[in-house]
mmCIF file of N, CA and C in Angstrom:
data_model
loop_
_atom_site.group_PDB
_atom_site.id
_atom_site.type_symbol
_atom_site.label_atom_id
_atom_site.label_comp_id
_atom_site.label_asym_id
_atom_site.label_seq_id
_atom_site.Cartn_x
_atom_site.Cartn_y
_atom_site.Cartn_z
ATOM 1 N N MET R 1 -55.880 -55.393 -54.008
ATOM 2 C CA MET R 1 -57.321 -55.509 -54.034
ATOM 3 C C MET R 1 -57.863 -55.195 -52.643
ATOM 4 N N LYS R 2 -58.884 -54.365 -52.615
ATOM 5 C CA LYS R 2 -59.446 -53.928 -51.345
ATOM 6 C C LYS R 2 -60.968 -54.122 -51.377
ATOM 7 N N ILE R 3 -61.497 -54.814 -50.364
ATOM 8 C CA ILE R 3 -62.916 -55.157 -50.308
ATOM 9 C C ILE R 3 -63.504 -54.680 -48.985
ATOM 10 N N LEU R 4 -64.693 -54.090 -49.064
ATOM 11 C CA LEU R 4 -65.453 -53.734 -47.870
ATOM 12 C C LEU R 4 -66.555 -54.770 -47.686
ATOM 13 N N VAL R 5 -66.591 -55.383 -46.504
ATOM 14 C CA VAL R 5 -67.700 -56.245 -46.111
ATOM 15 C C VAL R 5 -68.425 -55.490 -45.001
ATOM 16 N N THR R 6 -69.654 -55.097 -45.276
ATOM 17 C CA THR R 6 -70.424 -54.354 -44.284
ATOM 18 C C THR R 6 -71.690 -55.129 -43.962
ATOM 19 N N TYR R 7 -72.059 -55.120 -42.692
ATOM 20 C CA TYR R 7 -73.183 -55.953 -42.271
ATOM 21 C C TYR R 7 -74.029 -55.254 -41.222
ATOM 22 N N ILE R 8 -75.263 -55.744 -41.129
ATOM 23 C CA ILE R 8 -76.176 -55.356 -40.069
ATOM 24 C C ILE R 8 -76.752 -56.654 -39.523
ATOM 25 N N SER R 9 -76.774 -56.783 -38.219
ATOM 26 C CA SER R 9 -77.191 -58.041 -37.616
ATOM 27 C C SER R 9 -77.966 -57.775 -36.340
ATOM 28 N N MET R 10 -79.088 -58.465 -36.190
ATOM 29 C CA MET R 10 -79.866 -58.327 -34.964
ATOM 30 C C MET R 10 -79.688 -59.566 -34.092
ATOM 31 N N SER R 11 -79.752 -60.739 -34.705
ATOM 32 C CA SER R 11 -79.674 -61.992 -33.950
ATOM 33 C C SER R 11 -78.257 -62.542 -33.870
ATOM 34 N N GLY R 12 -77.335 -61.956 -34.640
ATOM 35 C CA GLY R 12 -75.971 -62.460 -34.699
ATOM 36 C C GLY R 12 -75.705 -63.321 -35.921
ATOM 37 N N ARG R 13 -76.754 -63.728 -36.620
ATOM 38 C CA ARG R 13 -76.582 -64.585 -37.813
ATOM 39 C C ARG R 13 -75.772 -63.884 -38.898
ATOM 40 N N ASN R 14 -76.162 -62.665 -39.215
ATOM 41 C CA ASN R 14 -75.482 -61.953 -40.298
ATOM 42 C C ASN R 14 -74.078 -61.523 -39.905
ATOM 43 N N GLU R 15 -73.861 -61.262 -38.630
ATOM 44 C CA GLU R 15 -72.498 -60.992 -38.172
ATOM 45 C C GLU R 15 -71.626 -62.225 -38.381
ATOM 46 N N LYS R 16 -72.161 -63.391 -38.063
ATOM 47 C CA LYS R 16 -71.426 -64.647 -38.264
ATOM 48 C C LYS R 16 -71.107 -64.847 -39.753
ATOM 49 N N ILE R 17 -72.083 -64.596 -40.601
ATOM 50 C CA ILE R 17 -71.895 -64.740 -42.052
ATOM 51 C C ILE R 17 -70.833 -63.758 -42.548
ATOM 52 N N ALA R 18 -70.931 -62.497 -42.124
ATOM 53 C CA ALA R 18 -69.983 -61.467 -42.566
ATOM 54 C C ALA R 18 -68.565 -61.791 -42.099
ATOM 55 N N LYS R 19 -68.422 -62.225 -40.867
ATOM 56 C CA LYS R 19 -67.093 -62.567 -40.348
ATOM 57 C C LYS R 19 -66.513 -63.770 -41.076
ATOM 58 N N HIS R 20 -67.347 -64.751 -41.378
ATOM 59 C CA HIS R 20 -66.872 -65.921 -42.133
ATOM 60 C C HIS R 20 -66.378 -65.489 -43.516
ATOM 61 N N LEU R 21 -67.163 -64.656 -44.182
ATOM 62 C CA LEU R 21 -66.774 -64.179 -45.509
ATOM 63 C C LEU R 21 -65.491 -63.360 -45.444
ATOM 64 N N ALA R 22 -65.393 -62.462 -44.493
ATOM 65 C CA ALA R 22 -64.191 -61.624 -44.372
ATOM 66 C C ALA R 22 -62.956 -62.482 -44.138
ATOM 67 N N THR R 23 -63.066 -63.458 -43.265
ATOM 68 C CA THR R 23 -61.942 -64.364 -42.999
ATOM 69 C C THR R 23 -61.567 -65.125 -44.265
ATOM 70 N N TYR R 24 -62.572 -65.589 -44.995
ATOM 71 C CA TYR R 24 -62.338 -66.327 -46.236
ATOM 72 C C TYR R 24 -61.612 -65.456 -47.270
ATOM 73 N N LEU R 25 -62.002 -64.194 -47.358
ATOM 74 C CA LEU R 25 -61.428 -63.290 -48.361
ATOM 75 C C LEU R 25 -60.045 -62.761 -47.979
ATOM 76 N N GLU R 26 -59.712 -62.759 -46.694
ATOM 77 C CA GLU R 26 -58.467 -62.138 -46.233
ATOM 78 C C GLU R 26 -57.210 -62.757 -46.841
ATOM 79 N N ASN R 27 -57.273 -63.991 -47.268
ATOM 80 C CA ASN R 27 -56.116 -64.624 -47.906
ATOM 81 C C ASN R 27 -55.908 -64.137 -49.332
ATOM 82 N N LYS R 28 -56.912 -63.464 -49.875
ATOM 83 C CA LYS R 28 -56.870 -63.076 -51.281
ATOM 84 C C LYS R 28 -56.871 -61.563 -51.499
ATOM 85 N N ALA R 29 -57.272 -60.800 -50.464
ATOM 86 C CA ALA R 29 -57.406 -59.349 -50.624
ATOM 87 C C ALA R 29 -57.336 -58.674 -49.263
ATOM 88 N N GLU R 30 -57.174 -57.363 -49.293
ATOM 89 C CA GLU R 30 -57.292 -56.567 -48.068
ATOM 90 C C GLU R 30 -58.783 -56.373 -47.804
ATOM 91 N N VAL R 31 -59.222 -56.709 -46.594
ATOM 92 C CA VAL R 31 -60.646 -56.678 -46.275
ATOM 93 C C VAL R 31 -60.896 -55.771 -45.074
ATOM 94 N N ASP R 32 -61.853 -54.866 -45.237
ATOM 95 C CA ASP R 32 -62.351 -54.070 -44.119
ATOM 96 C C ASP R 32 -63.721 -54.621 -43.762
ATOM 97 N N LEU R 33 -63.895 -55.011 -42.500
ATOM 98 C CA LEU R 33 -65.166 -55.523 -42.002
ATOM 99 C C LEU R 33 -65.762 -54.463 -41.091
ATOM 100 N N GLU R 34 -66.956 -53.961 -41.446
ATOM 101 C CA GLU R 34 -67.568 -52.875 -40.677
ATOM 102 C C GLU R 34 -69.053 -53.122 -40.485
ATOM 103 N N GLN R 35 -69.539 -52.817 -39.288
ATOM 104 C CA GLN R 35 -70.982 -52.811 -39.097
ATOM 105 C C GLN R 35 -71.551 -51.675 -39.938
ATOM 106 N N MET R 36 -72.706 -51.895 -40.506
ATOM 107 C CA MET R 36 -73.278 -50.904 -41.408
ATOM 108 C C MET R 36 -73.523 -49.562 -40.725
ATOM 109 N N VAL R 37 -73.818 -49.569 -39.437
ATOM 110 C CA VAL R 37 -74.046 -48.305 -38.732
ATOM 111 C C VAL R 37 -72.775 -47.471 -38.666
ATOM 112 N N ASP R 38 -71.608 -48.109 -38.818
ATOM 113 C CA ASP R 38 -70.326 -47.404 -38.799
ATOM 114 C C ASP R 38 -69.748 -47.184 -40.196
ATOM 115 N N ALA R 39 -70.325 -47.828 -41.200
ATOM 116 C CA ALA R 39 -69.793 -47.755 -42.564
ATOM 117 C C ALA R 39 -70.252 -46.459 -43.242
ATOM 118 N N ASP R 40 -69.430 -45.979 -44.146
ATOM 119 C CA ASP R 40 -69.720 -44.760 -44.886
ATOM 120 C C ASP R 40 -69.940 -45.119 -46.354
ATOM 121 N N ALA R 41 -71.174 -45.010 -46.810
ATOM 122 C CA ALA R 41 -71.487 -45.346 -48.200
ATOM 123 C C ALA R 41 -70.664 -44.519 -49.179
ATOM 124 N N TYR R 42 -70.327 -43.295 -48.793
ATOM 125 C CA TYR R 42 -69.560 -42.414 -49.679
ATOM 126 C C TYR R 42 -68.122 -42.895 -49.889
ATOM 127 N N SER R 43 -67.654 -43.809 -49.034
ATOM 128 C CA SER R 43 -66.293 -44.325 -49.182
ATOM 129 C C SER R 43 -66.231 -45.553 -50.090
ATOM 130 N N ILE R 44 -67.362 -46.091 -50.499
ATOM 131 C CA ILE R 44 -67.368 -47.322 -51.300
ATOM 132 C C ILE R 44 -66.530 -47.209 -52.570
ATOM 133 N N PRO R 45 -66.568 -46.086 -53.312
ATOM 134 C CA PRO R 45 -65.753 -46.025 -54.532
ATOM 135 C C PRO R 45 -64.245 -46.183 -54.291
ATOM 136 N N GLU R 46 -63.800 -46.064 -53.044
ATOM 137 C CA GLU R 46 -62.384 -46.285 -52.725
ATOM 138 C C GLU R 46 -62.026 -47.769 -52.733
ATOM 139 N N TYR R 47 -63.030 -48.625 -52.769
ATOM 140 C CA TYR R 47 -62.827 -50.077 -52.739
ATOM 141 C C TYR R 47 -62.982 -50.659 -54.140
ATOM 142 N N ASP R 48 -62.358 -51.809 -54.331
ATOM 143 C CA ASP R 48 -62.562 -52.541 -55.579
ATOM 144 C C ASP R 48 -63.909 -53.251 -55.577
ATOM 145 N N ALA R 49 -64.364 -53.621 -54.374
ATOM 146 C CA ALA R 49 -65.644 -54.327 -54.245
ATOM 147 C C ALA R 49 -66.234 -54.081 -52.870
ATOM 148 N N VAL R 50 -67.553 -54.218 -52.805
ATOM 149 C CA VAL R 50 -68.274 -54.138 -51.528
ATOM 150 C C VAL R 50 -69.237 -55.318 -51.463
ATOM 151 N N VAL R 51 -69.330 -55.905 -50.270
ATOM 152 C CA VAL R 51 -70.303 -56.960 -50.025
ATOM 153 C C VAL R 51 -71.181 -56.499 -48.864
ATOM 154 N N VAL R 52 -72.484 -56.492 -49.090
ATOM 155 C CA VAL R 52 -73.454 -56.074 -48.080
ATOM 156 C C VAL R 52 -74.141 -57.321 -47.532
ATOM 157 N N VAL R 53 -74.185 -57.412 -46.200
ATOM 158 C CA VAL R 53 -74.844 -58.528 -45.522
ATOM 159 C C VAL R 53 -75.945 -57.936 -44.647
ATOM 160 N N THR R 54 -77.190 -58.305 -44.917
ATOM 161 C CA THR R 54 -78.315 -57.680 -44.219
ATOM 162 C C THR R 54 -79.374 -58.693 -43.818
ATOM 163 N N TYR R 55 -80.157 -58.326 -42.847
ATOM 164 C CA TYR R 55 -81.370 -59.092 -42.532
ATOM 165 C C TYR R 55 -82.566 -58.284 -43.016
ATOM 166 N N THR R 56 -83.724 -58.923 -43.051
ATOM 167 C CA THR R 56 -84.956 -58.263 -43.451
ATOM 168 C C THR R 56 -85.793 -58.039 -42.203
ATOM 169 N N TYR R 57 -86.317 -56.839 -42.063
ATOM 170 C CA TYR R 57 -87.039 -56.471 -40.853
ATOM 171 C C TYR R 57 -88.537 -56.346 -41.111
ATOM 172 N N GLY R 58 -89.334 -56.721 -40.126
ATOM 173 C CA GLY R 58 -90.774 -56.481 -40.136
ATOM 174 C C GLY R 58 -91.475 -56.954 -41.389
ATOM 175 N N ASP R 59 -92.096 -56.015 -42.082
ATOM 176 C CA ASP R 59 -92.850 -56.323 -43.297
ATOM 177 C C ASP R 59 -91.990 -56.237 -44.549
ATOM 178 N N GLY R 60 -90.749 -56.684 -44.439
ATOM 179 C CA GLY R 60 -89.859 -56.719 -45.596
ATOM 180 C C GLY R 60 -88.985 -55.496 -45.747
ATOM 181 N N GLN R 61 -88.835 -54.710 -44.691
ATOM 182 C CA GLN R 61 -88.064 -53.477 -44.792
ATOM 183 C C GLN R 61 -86.568 -53.699 -44.580
ATOM 184 N N VAL R 62 -85.820 -52.717 -45.084
ATOM 185 C CA VAL R 62 -84.411 -52.593 -44.728
ATOM 186 C C VAL R 62 -84.391 -52.239 -43.236
ATOM 187 N N PRO R 63 -83.522 -52.855 -42.441
ATOM 188 C CA PRO R 63 -83.476 -52.551 -41.006
ATOM 189 C C PRO R 63 -83.253 -51.065 -40.735
ATOM 190 N N ASP R 64 -83.871 -50.572 -39.669
ATOM 191 C CA ASP R 64 -83.740 -49.156 -39.304
ATOM 192 C C ASP R 64 -82.280 -48.733 -39.195
ATOM 193 N N GLU R 65 -81.448 -49.596 -38.587
ATOM 194 C CA GLU R 65 -80.038 -49.252 -38.381
ATOM 195 C C GLU R 65 -79.260 -49.165 -39.691
ATOM 196 N N ALA R 66 -79.829 -49.692 -40.761
ATOM 197 C CA ALA R 66 -79.172 -49.665 -42.067
ATOM 198 C C ALA R 66 -79.717 -48.566 -42.973
ATOM 199 N N GLN R 67 -80.737 -47.855 -42.531
ATOM 200 C CA GLN R 67 -81.409 -46.876 -43.383
ATOM 201 C C GLN R 67 -80.484 -45.762 -43.882
ATOM 202 N N ASP R 68 -79.661 -45.214 -43.003
ATOM 203 C CA ASP R 68 -78.767 -44.127 -43.432
ATOM 204 C C ASP R 68 -77.836 -44.592 -44.543
ATOM 205 N N PHE R 69 -77.205 -45.747 -44.345
ATOM 206 C CA PHE R 69 -76.305 -46.306 -45.354
ATOM 207 C C PHE R 69 -77.070 -46.538 -46.656
ATOM 208 N N TYR R 70 -78.235 -47.161 -46.550
ATOM 209 C CA TYR R 70 -79.074 -47.475 -47.706
ATOM 210 C C TYR R 70 -79.447 -46.203 -48.475
ATOM 211 N N GLU R 71 -79.917 -45.196 -47.759
ATOM 212 C CA GLU R 71 -80.337 -43.948 -48.411
ATOM 213 C C GLU R 71 -79.154 -43.183 -48.998
ATOM 214 N N ASP R 72 -77.997 -43.240 -48.326
ATOM 215 C CA ASP R 72 -76.813 -42.556 -48.857
ATOM 216 C C ASP R 72 -76.387 -43.134 -50.201
ATOM 217 N N LEU R 73 -76.705 -44.400 -50.454
ATOM 218 C CA LEU R 73 -76.347 -45.008 -51.736
ATOM 219 C C LEU R 73 -76.985 -44.271 -52.917
ATOM 220 N N LEU R 74 -78.092 -43.574 -52.668
ATOM 221 C CA LEU R 74 -78.740 -42.795 -53.730
ATOM 222 C C LEU R 74 -77.860 -41.659 -54.222
ATOM 223 N N ASP R 75 -76.963 -41.183 -53.358
ATOM 224 C CA ASP R 75 -76.105 -40.043 -53.687
ATOM 225 C C ASP R 75 -74.691 -40.439 -54.092
ATOM 226 N N VAL R 76 -74.422 -41.739 -54.152
ATOM 227 C CA VAL R 76 -73.072 -42.223 -54.438
ATOM 228 C C VAL R 76 -73.028 -42.806 -55.847
ATOM 229 N N ASP R 77 -72.015 -42.409 -56.622
ATOM 230 C CA ASP R 77 -71.779 -43.058 -57.907
ATOM 231 C C ASP R 77 -70.708 -44.107 -57.666
ATOM 232 N N LEU R 78 -71.104 -45.361 -57.709
ATOM 233 C CA LEU R 78 -70.166 -46.444 -57.408
ATOM 234 C C LEU R 78 -69.161 -46.679 -58.527
ATOM 235 N N GLU R 79 -69.324 -45.952 -59.624
ATOM 236 C CA GLU R 79 -68.324 -46.001 -60.701
ATOM 237 C C GLU R 79 -67.965 -47.434 -61.082
ATOM 238 N N LYS R 80 -68.977 -48.268 -61.196
ATOM 239 C CA LYS R 80 -68.791 -49.677 -61.584
ATOM 240 C C LYS R 80 -68.056 -50.489 -60.516
ATOM 241 N N THR R 81 -68.103 -50.041 -59.263
ATOM 242 C CA THR R 81 -67.546 -50.830 -58.165
ATOM 243 C C THR R 81 -68.274 -52.172 -58.137
ATOM 244 N N LYS R 82 -67.534 -53.238 -58.009
ATOM 245 C CA LYS R 82 -68.103 -54.578 -57.957
ATOM 246 C C LYS R 82 -68.840 -54.754 -56.632
ATOM 247 N N PHE R 83 -69.967 -55.469 -56.665
ATOM 248 C CA PHE R 83 -70.697 -55.690 -55.418
ATOM 249 C C PHE R 83 -71.441 -57.014 -55.422
ATOM 250 N N ALA R 84 -71.753 -57.454 -54.209
ATOM 251 C CA ALA R 84 -72.600 -58.620 -53.982
ATOM 252 C C ALA R 84 -73.382 -58.373 -52.699
ATOM 253 N N VAL R 85 -74.535 -59.036 -52.596
ATOM 254 C CA VAL R 85 -75.405 -58.863 -51.432
ATOM 255 C C VAL R 85 -75.874 -60.236 -50.967
ATOM 256 N N LEU R 86 -75.923 -60.395 -49.654
ATOM 257 C CA LEU R 86 -76.438 -61.626 -49.082
ATOM 258 C C LEU R 86 -77.018 -61.345 -47.716
ATOM 259 N N GLY R 87 -77.719 -62.335 -47.174
ATOM 260 C CA GLY R 87 -78.257 -62.150 -45.844
ATOM 261 C C GLY R 87 -79.128 -63.299 -45.395
ATOM 262 N N SER R 88 -79.341 -63.339 -44.098
ATOM 263 C CA SER R 88 -80.163 -64.353 -43.472
ATOM 264 C C SER R 88 -81.562 -63.807 -43.247
ATOM 265 N N SER R 89 -82.542 -64.677 -43.420
ATOM 266 C CA SER R 89 -83.935 -64.337 -43.200
ATOM 267 C C SER R 89 -84.647 -65.633 -42.812
ATOM 268 N N SER R 90 -85.949 -65.610 -42.760
ATOM 269 C CA SER R 90 -86.717 -66.813 -42.452
ATOM 270 C C SER R 90 -87.700 -67.099 -43.574
ATOM 271 N N LYS R 91 -87.649 -68.320 -44.088
ATOM 272 C CA LYS R 91 -88.556 -68.694 -45.176
ATOM 273 C C LYS R 91 -90.008 -68.725 -44.725
ATOM 274 N N THR R 92 -90.251 -68.722 -43.414
ATOM 275 C CA THR R 92 -91.625 -68.686 -42.924
ATOM 276 C C THR R 92 -92.227 -67.297 -43.078
ATOM 277 N N HIS R 93 -91.394 -66.314 -43.360
ATOM 278 C CA HIS R 93 -91.836 -64.929 -43.492
ATOM 279 C C HIS R 93 -92.255 -64.662 -44.926
ATOM 280 N N ILE R 94 -93.364 -64.003 -45.110
ATOM 281 C CA ILE R 94 -93.881 -63.704 -46.447
ATOM 282 C C ILE R 94 -92.905 -62.854 -47.266
ATOM 283 N N HIS R 95 -92.090 -62.059 -46.582
ATOM 284 C CA HIS R 95 -91.144 -61.172 -47.271
ATOM 285 C C HIS R 95 -89.714 -61.703 -47.145
ATOM 286 N N TYR R 96 -89.540 -63.000 -47.321
ATOM 287 C CA TYR R 96 -88.246 -63.666 -47.153
ATOM 288 C C TYR R 96 -87.131 -62.938 -47.905
ATOM 289 N N GLY R 97 -86.181 -62.406 -47.156
ATOM 290 C CA GLY R 97 -84.979 -61.814 -47.739
ATOM 291 C C GLY R 97 -85.201 -60.572 -48.573
ATOM 292 N N ARG R 98 -86.304 -59.885 -48.402
ATOM 293 C CA ARG R 98 -86.595 -58.738 -49.263
ATOM 294 C C ARG R 98 -85.548 -57.624 -49.139
ATOM 295 N N ALA R 99 -84.962 -57.429 -47.954
ATOM 296 C CA ALA R 99 -83.941 -56.385 -47.804
ATOM 297 C C ALA R 99 -82.717 -56.695 -48.667
ATOM 298 N N VAL R 100 -82.421 -57.977 -48.874
ATOM 299 C CA VAL R 100 -81.337 -58.370 -49.789
ATOM 300 C C VAL R 100 -81.665 -57.846 -51.189
ATOM 301 N N ASP R 101 -82.914 -58.024 -51.596
ATOM 302 C CA ASP R 101 -83.348 -57.538 -52.913
ATOM 303 C C ASP R 101 -83.274 -56.015 -52.998
ATOM 304 N N TYR R 102 -83.708 -55.333 -51.925
ATOM 305 C CA TYR R 102 -83.674 -53.870 -51.925
ATOM 306 C C TYR R 102 -82.242 -53.351 -52.043
ATOM 307 N N PHE R 103 -81.323 -53.944 -51.277
ATOM 308 C CA PHE R 103 -79.931 -53.498 -51.369
ATOM 309 C C PHE R 103 -79.355 -53.783 -52.753
ATOM 310 N N THR R 104 -79.716 -54.910 -53.337
ATOM 311 C CA THR R 104 -79.235 -55.243 -54.680
ATOM 312 C C THR R 104 -79.703 -54.191 -55.681
ATOM 313 N N MET R 105 -80.977 -53.832 -55.604
ATOM 314 C CA MET R 105 -81.512 -52.802 -56.513
ATOM 315 C C MET R 105 -80.850 -51.446 -56.271
ATOM 316 N N GLN R 106 -80.645 -51.109 -55.009
ATOM 317 C CA GLN R 106 -80.055 -49.807 -54.672
ATOM 318 C C GLN R 106 -78.617 -49.705 -55.187
ATOM 319 N N LEU R 107 -77.848 -50.766 -55.009
ATOM 320 C CA LEU R 107 -76.452 -50.764 -55.484
ATOM 321 C C LEU R 107 -76.392 -50.732 -57.010
ATOM 322 N N ASN R 108 -77.303 -51.428 -57.668
ATOM 323 C CA ASN R 108 -77.377 -51.346 -59.131
ATOM 324 C C ASN R 108 -77.739 -49.935 -59.567
ATOM 325 N N SER R 109 -78.678 -49.302 -58.875
ATOM 326 C CA SER R 109 -79.086 -47.934 -59.207
ATOM 327 C C SER R 109 -77.954 -46.933 -58.996
ATOM 328 N N ALA R 110 -77.037 -47.264 -58.088
ATOM 329 C CA ALA R 110 -75.897 -46.386 -57.800
ATOM 330 C C ALA R 110 -74.739 -46.629 -58.765
ATOM 331 N N ASN R 111 -75.007 -47.348 -59.860
ATOM 332 C CA ASN R 111 -74.005 -47.587 -60.899
ATOM 333 C C ASN R 111 -72.993 -48.656 -60.502
ATOM 334 N N GLY R 112 -73.363 -49.514 -59.547
ATOM 335 C CA GLY R 112 -72.489 -50.625 -59.171
ATOM 336 C C GLY R 112 -72.563 -51.740 -60.193
ATOM 337 N N ASP R 113 -71.628 -52.659 -60.092
ATOM 338 C CA ASP R 113 -71.528 -53.786 -61.014
ATOM 339 C C ASP R 113 -71.699 -55.078 -60.211
ATOM 340 N N GLN R 114 -72.906 -55.659 -60.274
ATOM 341 C CA GLN R 114 -73.200 -56.876 -59.518
ATOM 342 C C GLN R 114 -72.437 -58.052 -60.117
ATOM 343 N N VAL R 115 -71.646 -58.748 -59.275
ATOM 344 C CA VAL R 115 -70.770 -59.805 -59.777
ATOM 345 C C VAL R 115 -71.198 -61.200 -59.347
ATOM 346 N N ALA R 116 -72.244 -61.292 -58.523
ATOM 347 C CA ALA R 116 -72.737 -62.597 -58.084
ATOM 348 C C ALA R 116 -74.220 -62.489 -57.798
ATOM 349 N N ASP R 117 -74.931 -63.571 -58.027
ATOM 350 C CA ASP R 117 -76.336 -63.604 -57.636
ATOM 351 C C ASP R 117 -76.427 -63.404 -56.130
ATOM 352 N N SER R 118 -77.453 -62.712 -55.698
ATOM 353 C CA SER R 118 -77.655 -62.508 -54.270
ATOM 354 C C SER R 118 -77.914 -63.851 -53.592
ATOM 355 N N VAL R 119 -77.450 -63.962 -52.359
ATOM 356 C CA VAL R 119 -77.591 -65.201 -51.593
ATOM 357 C C VAL R 119 -78.489 -64.929 -50.399
ATOM 358 N N LYS R 120 -79.537 -65.740 -50.274
ATOM 359 C CA LYS R 120 -80.432 -65.675 -49.122
ATOM 360 C C LYS R 120 -80.293 -66.976 -48.341
ATOM 361 N N ILE R 121 -80.100 -66.826 -47.043
ATOM 362 C CA ILE R 121 -79.886 -67.972 -46.165
ATOM 363 C C ILE R 121 -81.065 -68.061 -45.206
ATOM 364 N N ASN R 122 -81.640 -69.246 -45.114
ATOM 365 C CA ASN R 122 -82.772 -69.453 -44.216
ATOM 366 C C ASN R 122 -82.280 -69.623 -42.782
ATOM 367 N N GLU R 123 -82.558 -68.613 -41.971
ATOM 368 C CA GLU R 123 -82.245 -68.592 -40.545
ATOM 369 C C GLU R 123 -80.759 -68.837 -40.270
ATOM 370 N N ASP R 124 -80.427 -69.777 -39.380
ATOM 371 C CA ASP R 124 -79.022 -69.990 -39.019
ATOM 372 C C ASP R 124 -78.274 -70.672 -40.164
ATOM 373 N N PRO R 125 -77.123 -70.121 -40.554
ATOM 374 C CA PRO R 125 -76.374 -70.726 -41.658
ATOM 375 C C PRO R 125 -75.783 -72.078 -41.264
ATOM 376 N N ASP R 126 -75.901 -73.050 -42.170
ATOM 377 C CA ASP R 126 -75.261 -74.335 -41.949
ATOM 378 C C ASP R 126 -74.017 -74.436 -42.837
ATOM 379 N N GLU R 127 -73.398 -75.585 -42.864
ATOM 380 C CA GLU R 127 -72.156 -75.770 -43.622
ATOM 381 C C GLU R 127 -72.360 -75.498 -45.117
ATOM 382 N N ASP R 128 -73.481 -75.983 -45.659
ATOM 383 C CA ASP R 128 -73.769 -75.746 -47.083
ATOM 384 C C ASP R 128 -73.965 -74.258 -47.367
ATOM 385 N N ASP R 129 -74.626 -73.558 -46.443
ATOM 386 C CA ASP R 129 -74.807 -72.113 -46.610
ATOM 387 C C ASP R 129 -73.460 -71.398 -46.625
ATOM 388 N N MET R 130 -72.558 -71.796 -45.733
ATOM 389 C CA MET R 130 -71.245 -71.149 -45.687
ATOM 390 C C MET R 130 -70.447 -71.423 -46.955
ATOM 391 N N LYS R 131 -70.672 -72.572 -47.579
ATOM 392 C CA LYS R 131 -70.033 -72.841 -48.877
ATOM 393 C C LYS R 131 -70.594 -71.904 -49.941
ATOM 394 N N ARG R 132 -71.891 -71.606 -49.869
ATOM 395 C CA ARG R 132 -72.496 -70.651 -50.803
ATOM 396 C C ARG R 132 -71.903 -69.257 -50.579
ATOM 397 N N VAL R 133 -71.679 -68.902 -49.323
ATOM 398 C CA VAL R 133 -71.056 -67.618 -48.991
ATOM 399 C C VAL R 133 -69.652 -67.558 -49.596
ATOM 400 N N GLU R 134 -68.896 -68.638 -49.463
ATOM 401 C CA GLU R 134 -67.539 -68.688 -50.017
ATOM 402 C C GLU R 134 -67.564 -68.599 -51.541
ATOM 403 N N ARG R 135 -68.522 -69.252 -52.183
ATOM 404 C CA ARG R 135 -68.626 -69.149 -53.650
ATOM 405 C C ARG R 135 -68.914 -67.710 -54.065
ATOM 406 N N LEU R 136 -69.779 -67.027 -53.316
ATOM 407 C CA LEU R 136 -70.024 -65.616 -53.593
ATOM 408 C C LEU R 136 -68.710 -64.849 -53.476
ATOM 409 N N GLY R 137 -67.942 -65.130 -52.445
ATOM 410 C CA GLY R 137 -66.636 -64.493 -52.273
ATOM 411 C C GLY R 137 -65.706 -64.771 -53.440
ATOM 412 N N ASP R 138 -65.746 -65.993 -53.960
ATOM 413 C CA ASP R 138 -64.911 -66.336 -55.117
ATOM 414 C C ASP R 138 -65.286 -65.491 -56.337
ATOM 415 N N TYR R 139 -66.581 -65.286 -56.535
ATOM 416 C CA TYR R 139 -67.021 -64.440 -57.649
ATOM 417 C C TYR R 139 -66.521 -63.007 -57.486
ATOM 418 N N VAL R 140 -66.564 -62.519 -56.262
ATOM 419 C CA VAL R 140 -66.085 -61.159 -56.009
ATOM 420 C C VAL R 140 -64.595 -61.062 -56.335
ATOM 421 N N ILE R 141 -63.816 -62.013 -55.841
ATOM 422 C CA ILE R 141 -62.365 -62.014 -56.099
ATOM 423 C C ILE R 141 -62.072 -62.094 -57.591
ATOM 424 N N LYS R 142 -62.729 -63.019 -58.293
ATOM 425 C CA LYS R 142 -62.490 -63.180 -59.730
ATOM 426 C C LYS R 142 -62.815 -61.909 -60.508
ATOM 427 N N SER R 143 -63.816 -61.162 -60.026
ATOM 428 C CA SER R 143 -64.235 -59.958 -60.744
ATOM 429 C C SER R 143 -63.225 -58.822 -60.620
ATOM 430 N N ILE R 144 -62.367 -58.856 -59.583
ATOM 431 C CA ILE R 144 -61.427 -57.749 -59.384
ATOM 432 C C ILE R 144 -59.972 -58.137 -59.631
ATOM 433 N N GLU R 145 -59.734 -59.380 -59.983
ATOM 434 C CA GLU R 145 -58.345 -59.799 -60.269
ATOM 435 C C GLU R 145 -57.846 -59.224 -61.572
#
């Protein structure tokens, strides 16, 4: 089993979340952890699953550094590749976690197979949030076993 965990992080929150998830999954599968600016959307079909970790920028946009990856998903047939999306945002923002929603829609449009509800974390992740991240990881593992 091979899983790609790709993330974009400005404050370090999403990097922390992605690294925690990758470490959690490493006992169960081969995991590649890549910053989204270095990840290749066209390589996703080579994986059994992909997990995207993103923040929401400005007025609810996908971060600029994630735009190439996001747009490339339009040209990729994920061939029912399993996926999940999560990310940190701020509940004080009117567009709380909207980039998580955008990535979820984009991956579904690319013929992906969503295996867990998207997870939105308010600002810095706490212990309960990390348990939610691990549960998302469990869903990903169960979907590819």
